[in-house]
mmCIF file of C-alpha atoms in Angstrom:
data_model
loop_
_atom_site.group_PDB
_atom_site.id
_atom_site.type_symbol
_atom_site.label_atom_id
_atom_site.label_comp_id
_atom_site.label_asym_id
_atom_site.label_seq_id
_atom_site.Cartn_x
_atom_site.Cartn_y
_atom_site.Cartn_z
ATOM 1 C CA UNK A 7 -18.533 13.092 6.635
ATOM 2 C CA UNK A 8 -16.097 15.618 8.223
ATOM 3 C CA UNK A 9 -13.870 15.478 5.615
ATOM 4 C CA UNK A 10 -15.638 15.120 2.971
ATOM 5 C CA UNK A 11 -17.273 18.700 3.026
ATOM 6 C CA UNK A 12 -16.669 20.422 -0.124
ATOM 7 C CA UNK A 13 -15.407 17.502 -2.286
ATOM 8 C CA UNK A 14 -17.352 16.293 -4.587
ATOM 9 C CA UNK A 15 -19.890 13.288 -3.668
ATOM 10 C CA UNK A 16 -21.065 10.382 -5.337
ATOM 11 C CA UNK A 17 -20.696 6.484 -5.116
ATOM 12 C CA UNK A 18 -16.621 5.107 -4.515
ATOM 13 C CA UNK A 19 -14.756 4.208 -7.534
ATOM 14 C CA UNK A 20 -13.222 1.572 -4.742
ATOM 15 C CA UNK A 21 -13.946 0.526 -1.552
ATOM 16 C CA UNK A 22 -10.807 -1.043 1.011
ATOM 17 C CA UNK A 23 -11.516 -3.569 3.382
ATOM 18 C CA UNK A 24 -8.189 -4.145 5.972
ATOM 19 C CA UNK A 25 -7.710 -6.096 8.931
ATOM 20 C CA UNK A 26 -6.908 -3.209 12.253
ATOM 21 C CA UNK A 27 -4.019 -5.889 12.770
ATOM 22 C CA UNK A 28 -2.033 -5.038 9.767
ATOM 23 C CA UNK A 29 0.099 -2.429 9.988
ATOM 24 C CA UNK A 30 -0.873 0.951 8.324
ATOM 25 C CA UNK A 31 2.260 1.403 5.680
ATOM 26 C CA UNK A 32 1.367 -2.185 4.399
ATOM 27 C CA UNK A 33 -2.486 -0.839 3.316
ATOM 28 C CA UNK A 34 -1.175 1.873 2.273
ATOM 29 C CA UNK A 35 1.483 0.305 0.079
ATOM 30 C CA UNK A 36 -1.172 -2.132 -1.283
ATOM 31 C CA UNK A 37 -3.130 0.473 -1.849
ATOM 32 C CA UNK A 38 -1.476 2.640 -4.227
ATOM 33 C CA UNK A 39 -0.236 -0.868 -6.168
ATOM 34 C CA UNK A 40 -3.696 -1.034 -6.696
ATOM 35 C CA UNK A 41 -4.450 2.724 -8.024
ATOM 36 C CA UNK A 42 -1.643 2.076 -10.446
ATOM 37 C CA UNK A 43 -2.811 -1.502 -11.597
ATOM 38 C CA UNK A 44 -6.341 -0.622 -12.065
ATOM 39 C CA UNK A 45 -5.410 2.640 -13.772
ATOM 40 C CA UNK A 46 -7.375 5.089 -11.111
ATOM 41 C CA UNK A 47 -7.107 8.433 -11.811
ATOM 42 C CA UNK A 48 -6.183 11.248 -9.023
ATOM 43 C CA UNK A 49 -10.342 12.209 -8.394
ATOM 44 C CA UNK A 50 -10.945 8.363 -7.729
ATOM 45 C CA UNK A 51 -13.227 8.087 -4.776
ATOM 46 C CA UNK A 52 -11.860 5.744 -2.411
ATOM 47 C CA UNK A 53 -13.285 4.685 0.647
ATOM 48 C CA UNK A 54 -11.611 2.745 3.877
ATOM 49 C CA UNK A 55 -13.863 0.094 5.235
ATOM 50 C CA UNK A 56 -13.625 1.881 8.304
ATOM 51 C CA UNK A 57 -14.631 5.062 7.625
ATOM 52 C CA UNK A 58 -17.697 4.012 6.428
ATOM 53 C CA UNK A 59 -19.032 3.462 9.997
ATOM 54 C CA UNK A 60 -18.897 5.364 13.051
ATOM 55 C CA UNK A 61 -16.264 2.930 15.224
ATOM 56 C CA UNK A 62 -17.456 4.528 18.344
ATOM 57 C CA UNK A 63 -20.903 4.325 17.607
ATOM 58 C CA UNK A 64 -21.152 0.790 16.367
ATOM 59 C CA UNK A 65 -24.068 -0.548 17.811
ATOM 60 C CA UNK A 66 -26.289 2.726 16.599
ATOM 61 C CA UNK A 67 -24.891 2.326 13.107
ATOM 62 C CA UNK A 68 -26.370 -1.030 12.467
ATOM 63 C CA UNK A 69 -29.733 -2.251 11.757
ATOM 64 C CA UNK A 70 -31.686 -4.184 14.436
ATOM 65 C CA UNK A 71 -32.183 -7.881 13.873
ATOM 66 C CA UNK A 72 -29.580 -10.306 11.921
ATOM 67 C CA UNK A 73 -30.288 -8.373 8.593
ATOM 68 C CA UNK A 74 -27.105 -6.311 7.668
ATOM 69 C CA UNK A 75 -28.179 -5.565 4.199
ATOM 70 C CA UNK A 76 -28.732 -1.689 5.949
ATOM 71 C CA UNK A 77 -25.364 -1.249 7.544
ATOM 72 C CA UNK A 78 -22.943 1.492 6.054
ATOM 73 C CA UNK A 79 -20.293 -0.330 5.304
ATOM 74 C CA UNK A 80 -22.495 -2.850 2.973
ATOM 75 C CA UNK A 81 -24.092 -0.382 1.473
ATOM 76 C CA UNK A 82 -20.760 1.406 0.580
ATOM 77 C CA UNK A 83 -19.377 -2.074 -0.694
ATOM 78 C CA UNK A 84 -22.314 -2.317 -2.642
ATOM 79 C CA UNK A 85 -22.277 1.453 -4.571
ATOM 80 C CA UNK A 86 -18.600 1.166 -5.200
ATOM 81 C CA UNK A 87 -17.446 -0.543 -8.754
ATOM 82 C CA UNK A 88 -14.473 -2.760 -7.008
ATOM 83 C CA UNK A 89 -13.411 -3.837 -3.627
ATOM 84 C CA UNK A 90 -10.112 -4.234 -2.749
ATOM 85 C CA UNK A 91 -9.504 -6.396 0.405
ATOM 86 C CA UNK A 92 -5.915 -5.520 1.794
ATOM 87 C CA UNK A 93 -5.033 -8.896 3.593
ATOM 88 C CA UNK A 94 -2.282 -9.418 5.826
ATOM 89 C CA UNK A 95 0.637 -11.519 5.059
ATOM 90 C CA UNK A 96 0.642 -14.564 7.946
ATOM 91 C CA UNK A 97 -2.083 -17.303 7.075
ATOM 92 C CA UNK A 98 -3.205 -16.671 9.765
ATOM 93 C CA UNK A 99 -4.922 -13.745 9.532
ATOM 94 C CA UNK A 100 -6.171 -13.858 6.479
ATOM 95 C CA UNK A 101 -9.738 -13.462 7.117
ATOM 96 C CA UNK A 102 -9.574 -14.394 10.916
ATOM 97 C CA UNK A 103 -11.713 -11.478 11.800
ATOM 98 C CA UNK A 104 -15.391 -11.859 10.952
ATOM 99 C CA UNK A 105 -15.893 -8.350 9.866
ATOM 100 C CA UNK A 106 -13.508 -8.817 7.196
ATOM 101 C CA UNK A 107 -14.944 -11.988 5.913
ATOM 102 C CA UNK A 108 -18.468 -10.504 6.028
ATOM 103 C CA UNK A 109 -16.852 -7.109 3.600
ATOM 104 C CA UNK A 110 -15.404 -10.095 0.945
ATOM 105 C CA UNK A 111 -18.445 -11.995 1.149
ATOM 106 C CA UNK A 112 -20.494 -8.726 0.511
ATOM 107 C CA UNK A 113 -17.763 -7.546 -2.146
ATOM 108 C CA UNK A 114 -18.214 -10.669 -4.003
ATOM 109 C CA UNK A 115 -21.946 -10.882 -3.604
ATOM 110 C CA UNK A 116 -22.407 -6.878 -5.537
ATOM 111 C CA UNK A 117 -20.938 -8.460 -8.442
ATOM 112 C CA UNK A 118 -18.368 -5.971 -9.220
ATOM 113 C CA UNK A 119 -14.180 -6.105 -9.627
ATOM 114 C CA UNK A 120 -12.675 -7.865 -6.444
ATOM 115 C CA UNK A 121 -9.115 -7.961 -5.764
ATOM 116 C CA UNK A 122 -6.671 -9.246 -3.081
ATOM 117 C CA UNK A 123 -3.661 -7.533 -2.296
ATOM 118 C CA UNK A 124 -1.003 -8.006 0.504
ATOM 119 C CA UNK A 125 2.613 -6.991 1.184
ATOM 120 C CA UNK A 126 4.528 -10.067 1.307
ATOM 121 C CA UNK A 127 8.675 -10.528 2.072
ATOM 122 C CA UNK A 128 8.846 -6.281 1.691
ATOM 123 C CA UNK A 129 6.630 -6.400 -2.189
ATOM 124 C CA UNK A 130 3.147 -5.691 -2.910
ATOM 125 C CA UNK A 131 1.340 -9.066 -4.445
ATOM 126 C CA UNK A 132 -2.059 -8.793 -5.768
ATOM 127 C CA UNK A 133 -4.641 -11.734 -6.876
ATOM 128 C CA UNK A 134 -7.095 -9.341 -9.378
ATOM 129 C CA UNK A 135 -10.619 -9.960 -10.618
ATOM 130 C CA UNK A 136 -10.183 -10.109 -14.837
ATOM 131 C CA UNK A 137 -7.400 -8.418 -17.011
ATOM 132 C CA UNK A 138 -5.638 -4.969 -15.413
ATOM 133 C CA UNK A 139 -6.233 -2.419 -18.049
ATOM 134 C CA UNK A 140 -3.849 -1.744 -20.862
ATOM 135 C CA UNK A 141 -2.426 -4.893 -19.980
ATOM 136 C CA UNK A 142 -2.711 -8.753 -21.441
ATOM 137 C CA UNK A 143 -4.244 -11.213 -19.005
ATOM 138 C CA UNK A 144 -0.367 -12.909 -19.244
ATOM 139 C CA UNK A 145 1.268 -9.716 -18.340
ATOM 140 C CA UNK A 146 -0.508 -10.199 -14.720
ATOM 141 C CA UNK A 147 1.624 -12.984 -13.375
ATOM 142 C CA UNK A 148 4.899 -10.859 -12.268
ATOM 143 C CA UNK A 149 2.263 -9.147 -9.247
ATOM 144 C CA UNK A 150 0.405 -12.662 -8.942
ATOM 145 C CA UNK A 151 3.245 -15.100 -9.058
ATOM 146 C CA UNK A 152 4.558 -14.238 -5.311
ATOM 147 C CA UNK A 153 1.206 -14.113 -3.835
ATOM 148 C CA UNK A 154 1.475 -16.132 -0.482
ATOM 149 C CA UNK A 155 -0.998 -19.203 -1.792
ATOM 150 C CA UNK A 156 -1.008 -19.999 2.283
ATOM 151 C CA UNK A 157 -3.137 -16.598 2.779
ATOM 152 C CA UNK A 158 -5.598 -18.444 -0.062
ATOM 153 C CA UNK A 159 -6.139 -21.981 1.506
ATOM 154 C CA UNK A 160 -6.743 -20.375 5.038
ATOM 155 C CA UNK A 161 -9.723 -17.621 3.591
ATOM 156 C CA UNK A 162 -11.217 -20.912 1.904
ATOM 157 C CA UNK A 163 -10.995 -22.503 5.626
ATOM 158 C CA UNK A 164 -12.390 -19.678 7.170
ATOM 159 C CA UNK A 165 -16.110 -20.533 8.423
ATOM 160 C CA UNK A 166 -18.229 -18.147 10.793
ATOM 161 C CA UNK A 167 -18.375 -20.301 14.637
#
């Protein structure tokens, strides 16, 4: 909200989910791999996961009861036409934290473009939802083909305790 006085308003082109754990030049990396694949222009509205609550105000942010549907950060997921979920490259933390797995399961639930990025071995892989624009759906395996398929099999093992 501070920031965003005088710029224009409206729903985010994209919203970015991120683990805290990764570090900061790897989202941002992924990031703008993602701008250029998807063909955002420089007005695109992008919003951070984490900017889209109030981190020291958590517990007044979000609806009482087990309902989420009314927190921020869904709703933002929700206006935005894509997600992109910035994952870090060990297995292991993949989607260990439970926020993050709630933001994909909510990205995936709105129905819109959904894509996986991560900065693996020093490069910028990304798994995307559909065709990149101005590209054939063949021309996507050079960003694909090094995605970390370990990163994969541990999101589809991830289960909330």
């Amino acid at each position: 909200e501070l920031f965003a006085q005088g710029t224009p308003r409206g729903d985010p082109v994209v919203v970015v989910s991120h683990s805290w754990s990764q570090p900061v030049a790897h989202v941002y990396r992924a990031m703008r791999q993602h701008a250029l694949d998807r063909g955002y222009g420089e007005g695109a509205q992008v919003w951070l996961c984490v900017c889209a609550l109030r981190q020291h105000e958590v517990a007044s942010e979000l609806p009482p009861g087990p309902d989420l549907s009314g927190a921020p950060f869904l709703q933002a997921i929700g206006s935005a036409q894509s997600t992109l979920i910035v994952v870090a490259p060990e297995a292991t933390h993949a989607l260990s934290s439970a926020w993050c797995a709630l933001e994909a399961q909510a990205a995936l639930a709105a129905g819109h473009l959904t894509d996986v990025y991560t900065v693996h071995e020093g490069e910028v892989r990304g798994l995307t939802d559909g065709p990149l624009p101005g590209r054939p759906s063949a021309g996507q395996g050079g960003r694909e083909e090094g995605f970390p398929l370990a990163i994969v099999t541990q999101a589809l093992r991830f289960t909330f305790a």
